Short mmCIF file of C-alpha atoms and ligand atoms in Angstrom, two decimals:
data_model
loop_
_atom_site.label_atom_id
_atom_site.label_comp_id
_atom_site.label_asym_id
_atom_site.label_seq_id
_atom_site.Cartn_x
_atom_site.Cartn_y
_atom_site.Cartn_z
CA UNK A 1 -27.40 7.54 86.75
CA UNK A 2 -30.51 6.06 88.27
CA UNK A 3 -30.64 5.42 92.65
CA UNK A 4 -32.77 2.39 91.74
CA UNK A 5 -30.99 -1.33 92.19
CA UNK A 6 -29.99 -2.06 88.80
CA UNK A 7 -31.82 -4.76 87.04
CA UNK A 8 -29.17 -7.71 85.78
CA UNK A 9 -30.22 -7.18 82.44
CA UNK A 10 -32.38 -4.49 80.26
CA UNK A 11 -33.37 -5.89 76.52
CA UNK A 12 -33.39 -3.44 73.94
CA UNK A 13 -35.48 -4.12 71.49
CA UNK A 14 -38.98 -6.53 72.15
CA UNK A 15 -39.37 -8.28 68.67
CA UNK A 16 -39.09 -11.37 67.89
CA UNK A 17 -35.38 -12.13 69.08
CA UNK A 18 -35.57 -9.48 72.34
CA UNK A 19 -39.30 -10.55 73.33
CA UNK A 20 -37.59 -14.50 73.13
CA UNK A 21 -34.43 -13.30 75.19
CA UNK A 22 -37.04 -11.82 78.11
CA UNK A 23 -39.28 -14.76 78.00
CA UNK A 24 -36.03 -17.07 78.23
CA UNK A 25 -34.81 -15.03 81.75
CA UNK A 26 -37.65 -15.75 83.79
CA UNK A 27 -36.87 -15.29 86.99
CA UNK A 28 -34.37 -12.98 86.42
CA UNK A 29 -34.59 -9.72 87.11
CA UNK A 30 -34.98 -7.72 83.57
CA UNK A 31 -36.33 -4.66 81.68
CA UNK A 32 -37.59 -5.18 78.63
CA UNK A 33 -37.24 -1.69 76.68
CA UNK A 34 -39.07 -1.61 73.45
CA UNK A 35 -40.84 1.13 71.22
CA UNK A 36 -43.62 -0.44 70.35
CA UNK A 37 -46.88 -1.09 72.46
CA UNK A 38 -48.51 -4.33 72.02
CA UNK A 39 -51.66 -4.50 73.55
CA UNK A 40 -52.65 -8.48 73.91
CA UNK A 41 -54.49 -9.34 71.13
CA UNK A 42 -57.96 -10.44 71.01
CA UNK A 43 -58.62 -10.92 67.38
CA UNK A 44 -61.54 -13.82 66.69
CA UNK A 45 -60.32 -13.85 62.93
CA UNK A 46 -57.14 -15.24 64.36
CA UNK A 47 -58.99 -17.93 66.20
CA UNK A 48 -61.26 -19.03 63.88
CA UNK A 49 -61.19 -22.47 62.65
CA UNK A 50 -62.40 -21.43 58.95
CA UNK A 51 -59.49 -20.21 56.85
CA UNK A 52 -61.50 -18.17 54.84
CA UNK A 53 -62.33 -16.02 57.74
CA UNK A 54 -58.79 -15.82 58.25
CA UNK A 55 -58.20 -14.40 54.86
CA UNK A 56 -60.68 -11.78 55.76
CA UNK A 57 -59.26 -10.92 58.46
CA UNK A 58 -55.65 -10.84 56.83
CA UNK A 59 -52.97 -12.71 56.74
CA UNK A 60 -49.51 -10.77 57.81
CA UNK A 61 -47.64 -10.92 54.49
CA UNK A 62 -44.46 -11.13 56.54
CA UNK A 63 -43.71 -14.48 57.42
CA UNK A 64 -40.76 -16.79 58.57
CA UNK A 65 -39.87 -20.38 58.17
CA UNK A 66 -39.23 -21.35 61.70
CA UNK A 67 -36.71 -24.05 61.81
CA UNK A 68 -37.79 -27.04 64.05
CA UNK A 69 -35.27 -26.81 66.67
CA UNK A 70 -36.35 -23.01 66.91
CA UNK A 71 -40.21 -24.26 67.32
CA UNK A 72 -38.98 -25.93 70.25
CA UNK A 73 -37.31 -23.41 72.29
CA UNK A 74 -40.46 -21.09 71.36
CA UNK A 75 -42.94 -24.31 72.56
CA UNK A 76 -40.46 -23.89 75.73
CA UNK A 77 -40.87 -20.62 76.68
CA UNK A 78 -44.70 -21.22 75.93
CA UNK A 79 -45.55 -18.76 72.67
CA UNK A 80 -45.35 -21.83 70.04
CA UNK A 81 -48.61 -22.98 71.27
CA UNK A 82 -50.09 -19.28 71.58
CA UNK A 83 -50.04 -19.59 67.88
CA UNK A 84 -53.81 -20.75 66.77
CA UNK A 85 -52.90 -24.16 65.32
CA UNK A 86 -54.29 -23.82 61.96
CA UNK A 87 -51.92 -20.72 61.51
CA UNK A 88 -48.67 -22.92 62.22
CA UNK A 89 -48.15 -24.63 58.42
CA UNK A 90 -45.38 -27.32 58.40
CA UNK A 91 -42.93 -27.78 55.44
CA UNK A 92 -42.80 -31.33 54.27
CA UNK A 93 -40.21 -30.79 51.41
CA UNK A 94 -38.57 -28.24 49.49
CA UNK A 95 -37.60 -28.10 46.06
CA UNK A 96 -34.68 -25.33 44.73
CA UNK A 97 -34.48 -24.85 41.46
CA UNK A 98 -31.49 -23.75 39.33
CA UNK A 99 -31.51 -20.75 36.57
CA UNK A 100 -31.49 -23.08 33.97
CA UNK A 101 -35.09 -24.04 34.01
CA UNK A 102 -34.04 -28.01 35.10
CA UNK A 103 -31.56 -28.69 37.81
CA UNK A 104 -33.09 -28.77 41.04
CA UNK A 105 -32.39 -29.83 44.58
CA UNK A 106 -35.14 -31.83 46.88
CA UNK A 107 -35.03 -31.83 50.41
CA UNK A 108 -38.09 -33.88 52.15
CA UNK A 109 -38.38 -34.08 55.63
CA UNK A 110 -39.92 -37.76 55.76
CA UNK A 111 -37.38 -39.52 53.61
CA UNK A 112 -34.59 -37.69 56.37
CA UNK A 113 -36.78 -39.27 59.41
CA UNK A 114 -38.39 -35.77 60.34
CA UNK A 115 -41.78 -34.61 60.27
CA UNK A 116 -41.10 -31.39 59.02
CA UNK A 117 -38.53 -29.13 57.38
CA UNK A 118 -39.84 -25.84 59.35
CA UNK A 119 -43.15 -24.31 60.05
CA UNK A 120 -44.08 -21.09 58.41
CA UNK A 121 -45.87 -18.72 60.73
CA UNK A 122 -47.11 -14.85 60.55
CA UNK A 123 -44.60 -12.70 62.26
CA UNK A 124 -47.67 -10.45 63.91
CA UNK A 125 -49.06 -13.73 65.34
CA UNK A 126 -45.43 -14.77 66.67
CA UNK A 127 -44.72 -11.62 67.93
CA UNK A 128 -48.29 -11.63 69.99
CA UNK A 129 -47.42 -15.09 70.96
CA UNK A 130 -44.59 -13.82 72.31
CA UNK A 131 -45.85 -10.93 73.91
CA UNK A 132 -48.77 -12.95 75.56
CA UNK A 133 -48.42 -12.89 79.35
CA UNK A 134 -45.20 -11.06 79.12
CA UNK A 135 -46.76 -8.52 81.79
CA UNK A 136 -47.35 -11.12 84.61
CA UNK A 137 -43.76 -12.69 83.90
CA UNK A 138 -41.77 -12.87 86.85
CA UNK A 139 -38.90 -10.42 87.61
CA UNK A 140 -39.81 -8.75 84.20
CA UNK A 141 -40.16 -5.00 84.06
CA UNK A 142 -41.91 -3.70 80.53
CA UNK A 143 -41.12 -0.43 79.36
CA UNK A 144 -43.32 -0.42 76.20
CA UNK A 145 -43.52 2.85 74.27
CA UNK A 146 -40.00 4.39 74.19
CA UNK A 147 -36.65 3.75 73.02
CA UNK A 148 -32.94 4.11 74.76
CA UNK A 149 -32.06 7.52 73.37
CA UNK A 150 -28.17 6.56 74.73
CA UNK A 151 -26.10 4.52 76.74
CA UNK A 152 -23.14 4.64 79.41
CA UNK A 153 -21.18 1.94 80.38
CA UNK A 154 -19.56 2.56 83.91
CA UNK A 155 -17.51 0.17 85.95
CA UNK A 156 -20.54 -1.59 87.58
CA UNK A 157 -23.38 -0.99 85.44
CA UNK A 158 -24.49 0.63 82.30
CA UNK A 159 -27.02 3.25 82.44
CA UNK A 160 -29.37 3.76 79.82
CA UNK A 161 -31.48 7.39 79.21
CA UNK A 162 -35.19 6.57 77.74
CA UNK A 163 -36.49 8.83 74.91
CA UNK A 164 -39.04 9.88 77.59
CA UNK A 165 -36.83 11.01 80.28
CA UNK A 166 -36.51 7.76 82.53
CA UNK A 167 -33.04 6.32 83.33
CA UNK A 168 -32.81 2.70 83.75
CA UNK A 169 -29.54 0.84 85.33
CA UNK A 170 -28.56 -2.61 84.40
CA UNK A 171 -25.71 -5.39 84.97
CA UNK A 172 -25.86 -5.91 81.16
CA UNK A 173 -27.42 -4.56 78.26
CA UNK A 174 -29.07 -7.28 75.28
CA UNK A 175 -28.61 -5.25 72.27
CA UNK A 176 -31.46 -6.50 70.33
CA UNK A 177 -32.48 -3.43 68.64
CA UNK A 178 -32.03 -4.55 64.97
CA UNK A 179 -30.16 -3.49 62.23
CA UNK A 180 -29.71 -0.06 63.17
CA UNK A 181 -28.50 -0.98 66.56
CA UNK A 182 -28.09 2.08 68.61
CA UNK A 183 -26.75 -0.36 71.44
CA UNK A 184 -24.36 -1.73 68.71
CA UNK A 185 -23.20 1.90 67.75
CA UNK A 186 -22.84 3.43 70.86
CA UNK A 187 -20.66 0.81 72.27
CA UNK A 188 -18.15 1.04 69.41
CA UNK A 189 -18.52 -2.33 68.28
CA UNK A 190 -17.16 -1.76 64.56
CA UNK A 191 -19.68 -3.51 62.04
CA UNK A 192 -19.55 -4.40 58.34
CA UNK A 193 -22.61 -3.27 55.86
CA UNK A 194 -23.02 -3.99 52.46
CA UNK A 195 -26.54 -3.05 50.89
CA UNK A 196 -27.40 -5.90 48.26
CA UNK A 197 -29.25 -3.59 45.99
CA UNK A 198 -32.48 -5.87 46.11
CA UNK A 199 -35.23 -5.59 47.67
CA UNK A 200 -37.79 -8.54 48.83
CA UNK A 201 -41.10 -7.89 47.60
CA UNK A 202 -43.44 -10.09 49.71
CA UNK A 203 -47.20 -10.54 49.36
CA UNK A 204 -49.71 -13.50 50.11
CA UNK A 205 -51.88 -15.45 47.26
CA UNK A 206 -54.62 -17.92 47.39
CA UNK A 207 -53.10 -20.89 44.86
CA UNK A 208 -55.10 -22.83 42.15
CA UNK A 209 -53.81 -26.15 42.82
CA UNK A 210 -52.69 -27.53 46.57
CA UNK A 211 -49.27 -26.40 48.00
CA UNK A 212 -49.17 -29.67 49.84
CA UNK A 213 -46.97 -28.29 51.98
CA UNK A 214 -44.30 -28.11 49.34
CA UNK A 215 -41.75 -24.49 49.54
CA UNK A 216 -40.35 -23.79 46.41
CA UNK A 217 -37.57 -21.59 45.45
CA UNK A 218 -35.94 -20.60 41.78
CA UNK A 219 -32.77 -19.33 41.44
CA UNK A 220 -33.64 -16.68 38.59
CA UNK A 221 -29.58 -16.20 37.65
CA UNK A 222 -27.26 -13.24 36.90
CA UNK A 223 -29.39 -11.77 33.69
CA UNK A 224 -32.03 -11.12 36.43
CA UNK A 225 -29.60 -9.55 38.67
CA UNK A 226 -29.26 -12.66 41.23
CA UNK A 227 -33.22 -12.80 42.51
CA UNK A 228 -34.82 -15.43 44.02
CA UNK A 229 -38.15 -16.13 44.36
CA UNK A 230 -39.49 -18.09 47.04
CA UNK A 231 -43.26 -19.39 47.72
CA UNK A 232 -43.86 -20.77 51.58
CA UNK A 233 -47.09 -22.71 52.31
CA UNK A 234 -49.90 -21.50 54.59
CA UNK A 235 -53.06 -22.49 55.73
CA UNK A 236 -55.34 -23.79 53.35
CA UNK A 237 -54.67 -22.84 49.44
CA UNK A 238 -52.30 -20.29 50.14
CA UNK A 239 -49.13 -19.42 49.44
CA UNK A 240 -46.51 -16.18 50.73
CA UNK A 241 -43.73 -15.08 48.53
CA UNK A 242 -40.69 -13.66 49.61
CA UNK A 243 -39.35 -11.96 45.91
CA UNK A 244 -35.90 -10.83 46.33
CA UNK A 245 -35.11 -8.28 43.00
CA UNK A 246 -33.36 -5.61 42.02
CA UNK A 247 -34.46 -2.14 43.43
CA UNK A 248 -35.87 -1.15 40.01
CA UNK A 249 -37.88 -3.97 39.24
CA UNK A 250 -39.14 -4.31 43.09
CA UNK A 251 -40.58 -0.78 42.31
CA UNK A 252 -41.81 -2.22 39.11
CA UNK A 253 -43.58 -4.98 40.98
CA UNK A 254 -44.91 -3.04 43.81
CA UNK A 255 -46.80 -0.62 41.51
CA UNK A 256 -48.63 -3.42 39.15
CA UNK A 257 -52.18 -4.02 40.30
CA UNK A 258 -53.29 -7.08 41.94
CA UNK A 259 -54.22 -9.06 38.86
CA UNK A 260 -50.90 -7.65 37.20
CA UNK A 261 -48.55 -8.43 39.72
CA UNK A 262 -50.47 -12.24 40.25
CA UNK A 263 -49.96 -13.23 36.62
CA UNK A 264 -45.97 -12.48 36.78
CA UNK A 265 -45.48 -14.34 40.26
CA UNK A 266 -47.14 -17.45 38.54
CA UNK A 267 -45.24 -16.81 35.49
CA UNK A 268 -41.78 -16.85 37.10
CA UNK A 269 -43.09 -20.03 39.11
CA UNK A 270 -43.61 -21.57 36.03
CA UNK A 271 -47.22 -22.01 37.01
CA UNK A 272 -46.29 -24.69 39.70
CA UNK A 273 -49.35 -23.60 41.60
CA UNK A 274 -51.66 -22.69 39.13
CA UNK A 275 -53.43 -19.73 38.77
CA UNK A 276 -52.74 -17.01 41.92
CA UNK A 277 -54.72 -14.22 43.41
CA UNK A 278 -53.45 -11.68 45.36
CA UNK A 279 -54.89 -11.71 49.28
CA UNK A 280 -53.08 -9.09 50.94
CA UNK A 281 -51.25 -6.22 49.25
CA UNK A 282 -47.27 -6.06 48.55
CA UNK A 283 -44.62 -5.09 51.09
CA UNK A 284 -41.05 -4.35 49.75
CA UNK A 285 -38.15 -4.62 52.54
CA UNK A 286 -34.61 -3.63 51.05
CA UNK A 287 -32.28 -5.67 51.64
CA UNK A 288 -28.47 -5.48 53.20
CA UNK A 289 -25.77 -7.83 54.79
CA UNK A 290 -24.48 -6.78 58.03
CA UNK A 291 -22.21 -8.16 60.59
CA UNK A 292 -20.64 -7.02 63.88
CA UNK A 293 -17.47 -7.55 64.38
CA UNK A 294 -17.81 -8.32 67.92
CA UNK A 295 -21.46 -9.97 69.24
CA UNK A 296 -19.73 -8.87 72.48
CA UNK A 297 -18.21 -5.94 75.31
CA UNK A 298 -17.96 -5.14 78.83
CA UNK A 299 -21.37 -5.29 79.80
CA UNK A 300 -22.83 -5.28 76.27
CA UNK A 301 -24.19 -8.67 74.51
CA UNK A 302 -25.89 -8.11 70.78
CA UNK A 303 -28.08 -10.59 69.51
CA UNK A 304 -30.48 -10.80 66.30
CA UNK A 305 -30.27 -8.14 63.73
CA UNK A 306 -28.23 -6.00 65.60
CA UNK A 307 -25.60 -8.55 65.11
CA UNK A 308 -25.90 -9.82 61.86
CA UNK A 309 -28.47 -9.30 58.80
CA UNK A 310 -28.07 -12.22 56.38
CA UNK A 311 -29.75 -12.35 52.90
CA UNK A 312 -33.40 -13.73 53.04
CA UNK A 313 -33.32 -16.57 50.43
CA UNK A 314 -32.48 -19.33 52.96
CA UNK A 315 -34.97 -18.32 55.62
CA UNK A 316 -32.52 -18.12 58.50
CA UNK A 317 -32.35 -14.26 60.05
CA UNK A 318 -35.00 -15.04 62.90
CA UNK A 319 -33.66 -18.10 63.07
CA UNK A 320 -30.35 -16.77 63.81
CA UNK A 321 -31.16 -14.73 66.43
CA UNK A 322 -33.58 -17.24 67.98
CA UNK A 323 -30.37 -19.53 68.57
CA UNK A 324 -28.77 -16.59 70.10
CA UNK A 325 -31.17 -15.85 72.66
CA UNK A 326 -31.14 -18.97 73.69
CA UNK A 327 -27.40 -19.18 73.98
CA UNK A 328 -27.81 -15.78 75.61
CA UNK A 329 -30.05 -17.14 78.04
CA UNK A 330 -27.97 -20.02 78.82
CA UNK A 331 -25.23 -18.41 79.62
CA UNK A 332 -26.83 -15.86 82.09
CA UNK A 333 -28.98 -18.89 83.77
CA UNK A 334 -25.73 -21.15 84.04
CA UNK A 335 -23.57 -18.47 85.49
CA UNK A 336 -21.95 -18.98 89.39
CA UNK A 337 -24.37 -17.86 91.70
CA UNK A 338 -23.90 -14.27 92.42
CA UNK A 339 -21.37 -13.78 89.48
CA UNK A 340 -22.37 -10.21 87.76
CA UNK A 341 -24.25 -10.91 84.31
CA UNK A 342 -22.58 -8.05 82.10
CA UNK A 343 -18.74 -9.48 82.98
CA UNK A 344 -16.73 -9.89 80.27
CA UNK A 345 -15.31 -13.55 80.75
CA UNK A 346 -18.90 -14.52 81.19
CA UNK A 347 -20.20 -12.89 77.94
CA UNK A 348 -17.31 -14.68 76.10
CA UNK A 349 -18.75 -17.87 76.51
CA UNK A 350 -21.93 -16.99 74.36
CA UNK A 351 -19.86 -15.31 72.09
CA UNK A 352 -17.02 -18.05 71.51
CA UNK A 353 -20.76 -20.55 71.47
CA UNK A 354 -22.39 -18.53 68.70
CA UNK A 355 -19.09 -17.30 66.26
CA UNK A 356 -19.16 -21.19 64.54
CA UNK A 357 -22.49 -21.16 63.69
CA UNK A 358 -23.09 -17.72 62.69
CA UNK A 359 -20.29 -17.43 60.69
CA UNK A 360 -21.22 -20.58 58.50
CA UNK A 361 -24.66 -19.82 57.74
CA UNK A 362 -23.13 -15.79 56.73
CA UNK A 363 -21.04 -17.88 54.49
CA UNK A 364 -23.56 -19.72 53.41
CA UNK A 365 -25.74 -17.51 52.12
CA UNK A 366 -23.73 -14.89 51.05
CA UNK A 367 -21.58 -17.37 48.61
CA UNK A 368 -25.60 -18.96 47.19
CA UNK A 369 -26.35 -15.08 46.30
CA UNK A 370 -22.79 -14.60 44.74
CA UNK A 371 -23.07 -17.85 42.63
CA UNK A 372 -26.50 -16.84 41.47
CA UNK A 373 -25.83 -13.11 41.07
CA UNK A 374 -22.91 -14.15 38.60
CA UNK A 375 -23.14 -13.50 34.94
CA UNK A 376 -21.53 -16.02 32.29
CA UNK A 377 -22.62 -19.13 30.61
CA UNK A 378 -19.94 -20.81 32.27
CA UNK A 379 -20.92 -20.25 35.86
CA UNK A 380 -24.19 -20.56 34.90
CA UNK A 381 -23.31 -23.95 34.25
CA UNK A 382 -21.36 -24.51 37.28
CA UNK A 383 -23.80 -23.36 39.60
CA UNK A 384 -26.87 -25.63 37.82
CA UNK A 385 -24.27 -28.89 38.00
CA UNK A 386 -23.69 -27.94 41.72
CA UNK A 387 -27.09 -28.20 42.30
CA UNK A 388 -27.75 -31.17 40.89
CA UNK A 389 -24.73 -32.84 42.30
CA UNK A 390 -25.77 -31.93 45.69
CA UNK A 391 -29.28 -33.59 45.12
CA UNK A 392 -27.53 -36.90 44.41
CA UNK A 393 -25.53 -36.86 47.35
CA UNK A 394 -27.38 -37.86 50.34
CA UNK A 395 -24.58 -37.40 53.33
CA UNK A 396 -24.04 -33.65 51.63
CA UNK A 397 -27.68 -32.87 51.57
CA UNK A 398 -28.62 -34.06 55.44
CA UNK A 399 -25.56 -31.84 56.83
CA UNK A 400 -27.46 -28.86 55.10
CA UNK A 401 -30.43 -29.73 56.16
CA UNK A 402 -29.24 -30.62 60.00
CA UNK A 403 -27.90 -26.73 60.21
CA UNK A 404 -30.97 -25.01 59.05
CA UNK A 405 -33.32 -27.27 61.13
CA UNK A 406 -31.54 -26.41 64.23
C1 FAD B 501 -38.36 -10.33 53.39
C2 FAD B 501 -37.74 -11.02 54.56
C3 FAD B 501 -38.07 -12.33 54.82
C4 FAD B 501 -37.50 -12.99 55.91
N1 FAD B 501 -37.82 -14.29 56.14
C5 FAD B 501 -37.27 -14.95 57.18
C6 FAD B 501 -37.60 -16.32 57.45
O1 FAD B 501 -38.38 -16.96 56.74
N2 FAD B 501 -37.01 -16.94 58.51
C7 FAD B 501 -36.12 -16.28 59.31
O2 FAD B 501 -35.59 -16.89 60.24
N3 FAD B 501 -35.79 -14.98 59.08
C8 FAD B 501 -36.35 -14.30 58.05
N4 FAD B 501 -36.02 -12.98 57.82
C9 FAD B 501 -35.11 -12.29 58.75
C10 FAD B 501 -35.87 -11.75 59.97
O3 FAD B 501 -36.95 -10.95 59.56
C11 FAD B 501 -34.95 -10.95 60.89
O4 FAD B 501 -33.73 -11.61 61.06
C12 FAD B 501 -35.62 -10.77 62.26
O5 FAD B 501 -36.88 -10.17 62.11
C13 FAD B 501 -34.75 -9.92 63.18
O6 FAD B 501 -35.41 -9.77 64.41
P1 FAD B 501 -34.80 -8.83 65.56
O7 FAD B 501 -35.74 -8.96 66.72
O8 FAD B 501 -33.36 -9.15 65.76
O9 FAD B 501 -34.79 -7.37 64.95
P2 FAD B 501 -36.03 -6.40 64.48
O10 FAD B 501 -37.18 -7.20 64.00
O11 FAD B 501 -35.40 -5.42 63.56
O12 FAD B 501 -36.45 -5.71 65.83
C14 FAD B 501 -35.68 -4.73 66.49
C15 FAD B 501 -36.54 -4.09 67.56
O13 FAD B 501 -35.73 -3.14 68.29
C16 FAD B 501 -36.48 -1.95 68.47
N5 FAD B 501 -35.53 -0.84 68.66
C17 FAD B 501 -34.83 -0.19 67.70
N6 FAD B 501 -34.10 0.80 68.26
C18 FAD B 501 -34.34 0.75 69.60
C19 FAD B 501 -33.87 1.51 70.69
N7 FAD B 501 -33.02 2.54 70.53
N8 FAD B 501 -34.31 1.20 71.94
C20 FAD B 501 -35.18 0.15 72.12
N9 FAD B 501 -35.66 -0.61 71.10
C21 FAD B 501 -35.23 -0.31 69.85
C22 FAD B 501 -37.31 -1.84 67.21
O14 FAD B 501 -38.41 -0.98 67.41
C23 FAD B 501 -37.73 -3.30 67.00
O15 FAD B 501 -38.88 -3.63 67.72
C24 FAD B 501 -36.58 -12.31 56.75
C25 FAD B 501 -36.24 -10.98 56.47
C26 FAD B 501 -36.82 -10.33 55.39
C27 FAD B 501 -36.45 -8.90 55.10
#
């Protein structure tokens, strides 16, 4: 066990939901443990106001539709306006399609009274955003470069042993260490996983014809084994899919050649955006459902991944774990003055504040996949109707819209 005062609360894991949770406790007195080292970055491609430099110097091909209310809370803890402007791309309206080739859902953010549905925004350039400053922060402590090789929970604090030798003591331990939570494991905290056997194929292409700021999504149906194909705006004529397949055809995908691979993503858009060209080469992430049982324990909190991995078609992990840390946050911030951080009774509170929400966007998204994944004319038929029904109904269509803006 370390002699050191313990810090109130050591963060592992310094992504996108654990670099949030750290920016969120300023003030506070916290260790921010994470593997990776992320050197501030200093990129002019990044900054430059022509977009074709930006192709040149890459766009991330991993992206995420940041809900508004989650553009916020970043703009609060100051990394929404790290991002360079002209790589923030709102969403104006959405259109889902059905499997059928006609139904279809609309969602548009001006005829709800919005400006936009989300923003789509590189997940390198988020998680520099996030990073930015992160060294000066008050009360932080960064321990970039290792990982927590295990963990102790004692009556008073846990202690935590660093791959590279360190011990580190702490009031409470963030668990935001992903899917493969070691935090999550170690503790005991019993978790359900269920591998979808799909995997997202995601890559970036510059777009004949104007997104204007227009995501689309088809519902591809049981005879394609449930995948979805999605196409996000970003800056300028460009477009990034997220392709969510079966294993075999993902591996079919990733091995066609640029032109190849181009020519079936317009295909199975129906050509909505003309002709596409591949600007950055294919990633393929496998994909799984997960959920904790608990998002709590004595002195444990787990947030993000490590508490639940949802399906990507409705764009909503990040945005998940976003919400949490700032639940997280306002439950250590709002505690009695001098009332320990990693108590039980306290850690409730986030835990009782996130179950509602977290549990209905599981739901959610796990019942969309099943009613696409489903084979049968009948279904088929069922799902399509739903669809359409849903468009027509107004009330219906703004409560959907309310949760995944939040
Ligand atoms: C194809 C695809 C598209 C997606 N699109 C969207 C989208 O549009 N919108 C959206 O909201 N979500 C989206 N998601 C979901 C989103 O990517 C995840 O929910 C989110 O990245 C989870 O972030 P995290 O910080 O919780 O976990 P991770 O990103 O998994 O980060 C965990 C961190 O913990 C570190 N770590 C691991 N073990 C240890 C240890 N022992 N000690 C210390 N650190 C450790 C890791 O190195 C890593 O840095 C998408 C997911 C996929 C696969």
């Amino acid at each position: 066990m370390s002699a050191e005062r313990p810090f109130e609360v050591a963060i592992a894991g310094g992504a996108v939901v654990g670099a949030a949770l750290a920016r969120a406790l300023r003030g506070t007195r916290v260790a921010l443990i994470s593997p990776e080292t992320r050197p501030p970055r200093t990129d002019a491609a990044v900054n430059a106001p022509d977009i074709d430099a930006h192709v040149n110097g890459g766009f991330d091909s991993r992206v995420y539709a940041i809900s508004p209310g989650n553009a916020a809370f970043l703009a609060q803890l100051g990394a929404w306006g790290a991002i360079p402007e002209a790589r923030r791309t709102p969403v104006h309206a959405m259109r889902v399609y059905g499997d059928d080739g006609a139904s279809l859902i609309e969602f548009d953010a001006y005829r709800s009274g919005c400006s936009e549905l989300a923003w789509i925004v590189e997940d390198r350039l988020l998680q520099d955003a996030l990073w930015r400053g992160l060294e000066n922060q008050d009360g932080l402590s960064l321990v970039s470069g290792s990982s927590i090789q295990e963990l102790e929970i004692a009556e008073t604090q846990a202690s935590l042993l660093l791959e590279d030798g360190r011990t580190l003591g702490a009031r409470l331990v963030a668990g935001a260490d992903g899917a493969r939570s070691l935090v999550r494991e170690q503790t005991g905290i019993p978790s359900e996983q269920h591998a979808y056997a799909q995997t997202a194929v995601v890559a970036n292409f510059a777009c004949g014809r104007p997104h204007r700021n227009i995501a689309l999504q088809w519902f591809q149906g049981g005879r394609k084994e449930g995948a979805v194909l999605a196409l996000l705006p970003l800056p300028g004529n460009h477009v990034s899919i997220v392709w969510s397949v079966g294993n075999a055809e993902a591996s079919r995908l990733l091995a066609l050649d640029a032109r190849g691979l181009a020519q079936e993503v317009a295909a199975a858009s129906c050509h909505a955006l003309g002709g596409l060209d591949l600007v950055t080469p294919p990633r393929g992430f496998p994909l799984q459902r997960l959920v904790a049982q608990r998002l709590v324990a004595p002195r444990i909190a787990l947030l993000g991944d490590a508490a639940h991995v949802i399906h990507p078609l409705a764009g909503q992990g990040a945005n998940l774990g976003l919400q949490d840390a700032r639940m997280l946050a306002a439950t250590i911030g709002g505690r009695e003055p001098g009332r320990d951080p990693g108590e039980l009774r306290l850690l409730r509170r986030y835990e009782r504040a996130r179950a509602e929400d977290i549990l209905a966007m599981r739901a959610a998204v796990h019942g969309l996949f099943r009613l696409f994944d489903a084979k049968g004319a009948r279904v088929a038929q069922l799902r399509n109707a739903g669809l359409n029904f849903a468009d027509r109904i107004p009330v219906l269509k703004n409560l959907l819209m309310r949760h995944a803006m939040d």
